[in-house]
Short mmCIF file of C-alpha atoms and ligand atoms in Angstrom, two decimals:
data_model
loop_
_atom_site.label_atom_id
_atom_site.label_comp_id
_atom_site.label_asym_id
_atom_site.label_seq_id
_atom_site.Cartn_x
_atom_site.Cartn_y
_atom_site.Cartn_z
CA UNK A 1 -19.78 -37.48 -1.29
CA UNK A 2 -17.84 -33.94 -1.98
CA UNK A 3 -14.31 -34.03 -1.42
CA UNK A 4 -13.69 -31.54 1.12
CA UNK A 5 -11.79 -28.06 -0.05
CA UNK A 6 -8.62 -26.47 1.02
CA UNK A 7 -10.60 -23.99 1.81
CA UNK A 8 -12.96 -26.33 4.03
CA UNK A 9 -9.51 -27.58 5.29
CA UNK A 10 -8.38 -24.16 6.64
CA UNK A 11 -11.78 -23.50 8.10
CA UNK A 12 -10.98 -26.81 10.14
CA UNK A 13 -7.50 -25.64 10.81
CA UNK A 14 -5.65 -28.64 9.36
CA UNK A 15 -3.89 -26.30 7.03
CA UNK A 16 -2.13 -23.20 8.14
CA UNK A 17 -2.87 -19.85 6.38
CA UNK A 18 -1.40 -16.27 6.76
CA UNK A 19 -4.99 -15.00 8.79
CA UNK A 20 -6.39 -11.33 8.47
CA UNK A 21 -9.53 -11.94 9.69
CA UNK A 22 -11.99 -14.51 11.74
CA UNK A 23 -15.39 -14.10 12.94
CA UNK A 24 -18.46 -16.81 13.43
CA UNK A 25 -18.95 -16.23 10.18
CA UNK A 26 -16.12 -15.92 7.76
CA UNK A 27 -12.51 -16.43 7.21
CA UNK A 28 -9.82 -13.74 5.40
CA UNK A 29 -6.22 -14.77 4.22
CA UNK A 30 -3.82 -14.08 1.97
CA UNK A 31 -3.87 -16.02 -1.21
CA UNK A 32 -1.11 -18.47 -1.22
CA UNK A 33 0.09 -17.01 -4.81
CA UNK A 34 -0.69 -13.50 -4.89
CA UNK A 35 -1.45 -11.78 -8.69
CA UNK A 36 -0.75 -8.39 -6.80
CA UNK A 37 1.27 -6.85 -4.23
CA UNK A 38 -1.77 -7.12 -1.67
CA UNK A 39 -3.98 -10.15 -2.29
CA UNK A 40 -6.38 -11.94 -0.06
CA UNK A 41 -9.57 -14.12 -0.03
CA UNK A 42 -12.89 -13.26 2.37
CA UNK A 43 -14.77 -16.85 2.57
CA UNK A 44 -17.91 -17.86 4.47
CA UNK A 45 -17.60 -20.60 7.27
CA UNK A 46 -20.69 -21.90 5.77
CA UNK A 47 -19.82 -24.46 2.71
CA UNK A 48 -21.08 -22.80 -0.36
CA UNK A 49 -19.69 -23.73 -3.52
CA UNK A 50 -19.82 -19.93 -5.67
CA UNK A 51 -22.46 -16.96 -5.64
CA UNK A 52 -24.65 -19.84 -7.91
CA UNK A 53 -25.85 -21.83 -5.16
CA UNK A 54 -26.48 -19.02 -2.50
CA UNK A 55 -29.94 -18.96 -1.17
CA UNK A 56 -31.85 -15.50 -0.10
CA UNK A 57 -31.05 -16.49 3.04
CA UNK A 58 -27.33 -16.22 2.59
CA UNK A 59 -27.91 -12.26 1.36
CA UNK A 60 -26.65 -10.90 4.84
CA UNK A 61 -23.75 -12.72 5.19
CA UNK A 62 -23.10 -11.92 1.28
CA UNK A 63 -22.79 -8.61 2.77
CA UNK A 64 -20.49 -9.55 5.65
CA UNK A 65 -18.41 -10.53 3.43
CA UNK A 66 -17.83 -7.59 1.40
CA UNK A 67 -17.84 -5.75 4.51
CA UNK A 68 -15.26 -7.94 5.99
CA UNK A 69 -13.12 -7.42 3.02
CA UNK A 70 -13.32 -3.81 2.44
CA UNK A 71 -12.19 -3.12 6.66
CA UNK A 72 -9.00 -5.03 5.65
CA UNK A 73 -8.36 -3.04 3.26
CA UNK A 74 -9.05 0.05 4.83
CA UNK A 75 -7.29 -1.10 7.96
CA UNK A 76 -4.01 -1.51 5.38
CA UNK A 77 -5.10 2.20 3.86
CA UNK A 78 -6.09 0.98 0.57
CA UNK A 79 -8.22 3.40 -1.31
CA UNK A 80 -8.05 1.20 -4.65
CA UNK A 81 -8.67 -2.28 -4.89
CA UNK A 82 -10.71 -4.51 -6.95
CA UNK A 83 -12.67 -7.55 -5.83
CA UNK A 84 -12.97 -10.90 -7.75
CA UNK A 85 -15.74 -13.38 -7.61
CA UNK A 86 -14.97 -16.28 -9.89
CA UNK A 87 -18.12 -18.10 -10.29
CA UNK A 88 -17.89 -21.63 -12.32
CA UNK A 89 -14.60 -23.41 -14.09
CA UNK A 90 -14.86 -21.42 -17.10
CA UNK A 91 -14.65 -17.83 -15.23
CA UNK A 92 -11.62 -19.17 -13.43
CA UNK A 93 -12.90 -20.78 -10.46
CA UNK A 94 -10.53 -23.22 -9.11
CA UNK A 95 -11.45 -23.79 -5.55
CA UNK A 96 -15.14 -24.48 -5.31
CA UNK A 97 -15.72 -23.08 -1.76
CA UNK A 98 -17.15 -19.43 -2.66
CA UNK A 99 -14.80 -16.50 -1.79
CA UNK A 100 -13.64 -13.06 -2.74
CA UNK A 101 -10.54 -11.81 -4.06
CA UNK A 102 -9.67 -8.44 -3.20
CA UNK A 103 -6.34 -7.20 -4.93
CA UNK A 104 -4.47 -4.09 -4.64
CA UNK A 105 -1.03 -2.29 -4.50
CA UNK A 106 -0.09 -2.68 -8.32
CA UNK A 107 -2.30 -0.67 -11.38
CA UNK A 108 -4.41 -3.36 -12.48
CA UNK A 109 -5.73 -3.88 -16.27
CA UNK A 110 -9.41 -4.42 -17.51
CA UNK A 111 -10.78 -5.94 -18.94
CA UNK A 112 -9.67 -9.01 -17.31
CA UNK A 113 -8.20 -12.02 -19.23
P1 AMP B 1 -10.23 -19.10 -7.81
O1 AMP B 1 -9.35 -19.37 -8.98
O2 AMP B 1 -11.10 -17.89 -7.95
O3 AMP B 1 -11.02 -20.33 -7.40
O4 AMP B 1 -9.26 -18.74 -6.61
C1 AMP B 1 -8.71 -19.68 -5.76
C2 AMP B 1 -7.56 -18.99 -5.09
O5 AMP B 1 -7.20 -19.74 -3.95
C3 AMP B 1 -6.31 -18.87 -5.96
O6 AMP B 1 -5.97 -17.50 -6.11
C4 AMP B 1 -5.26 -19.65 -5.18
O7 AMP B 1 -3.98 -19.08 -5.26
C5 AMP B 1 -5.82 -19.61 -3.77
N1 AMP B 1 -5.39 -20.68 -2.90
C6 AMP B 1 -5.37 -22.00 -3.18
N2 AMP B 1 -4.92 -22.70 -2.13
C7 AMP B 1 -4.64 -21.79 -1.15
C8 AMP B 1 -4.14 -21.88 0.17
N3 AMP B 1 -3.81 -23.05 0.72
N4 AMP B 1 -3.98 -20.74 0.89
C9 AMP B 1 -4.30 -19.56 0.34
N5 AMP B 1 -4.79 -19.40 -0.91
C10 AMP B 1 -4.95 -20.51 -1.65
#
């Protein structure tokens, strides 16, 4: 059996998260330790462990997603952000329950570590 995510777990609401955003299909937050001023995470309801084992049915909601993300950050009147997917342990991945960083609010570097 897979051991259930934090990310599962806040789906579930048996752990408490600073909300943006919640819809039938998707859940935004703030990352818990934020790499810039403005940080948070879009993530599907549905259990998908990174952008590797998406299906073409999961395209739309894919979309949603981004979407999702990008209102937020208009709705805080962000014009520059960037958006992270870390896909696998060696890109960074930590918490394998796929979702999106979007940073902003600080001049960030590239290429990334
Ligand atoms: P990644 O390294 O791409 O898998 O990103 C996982 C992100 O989840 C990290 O930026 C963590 O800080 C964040 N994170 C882990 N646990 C929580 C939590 N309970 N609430 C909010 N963000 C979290």
């Amino acid at each position: 059996m897979t051991e259930t995510t934090i990310f599962q777990k806040i789906i579930d609401g048996q752990i408490p998260c600073e909300k943006l955003h919640e819809d039938d299909l998707c859940i935004a937050f703030n990352d818990i330790s934020a790499q810039a001023p403005i940080h948070y995470l879009v993530i599907p309801k549905k259990p998908i462990v990174s952008l590797c084992e998406c299906v073409e049915k999961d395209a739309a909601l894919l979309g949603h997603l981004l979407f999702v993300g990008s209102q937020i950050a208009k709705s805080k009147n962000l014009t520059n952000w960037r958006t992270v997917i870390n896909t696998g342990e060696e890109s960074g991945q930590t918490v394998f329950h796929l979702h999106i960083h979007f940073l902003s609010g600080r001049k960030l570097q590239w290429p990334p570590g």
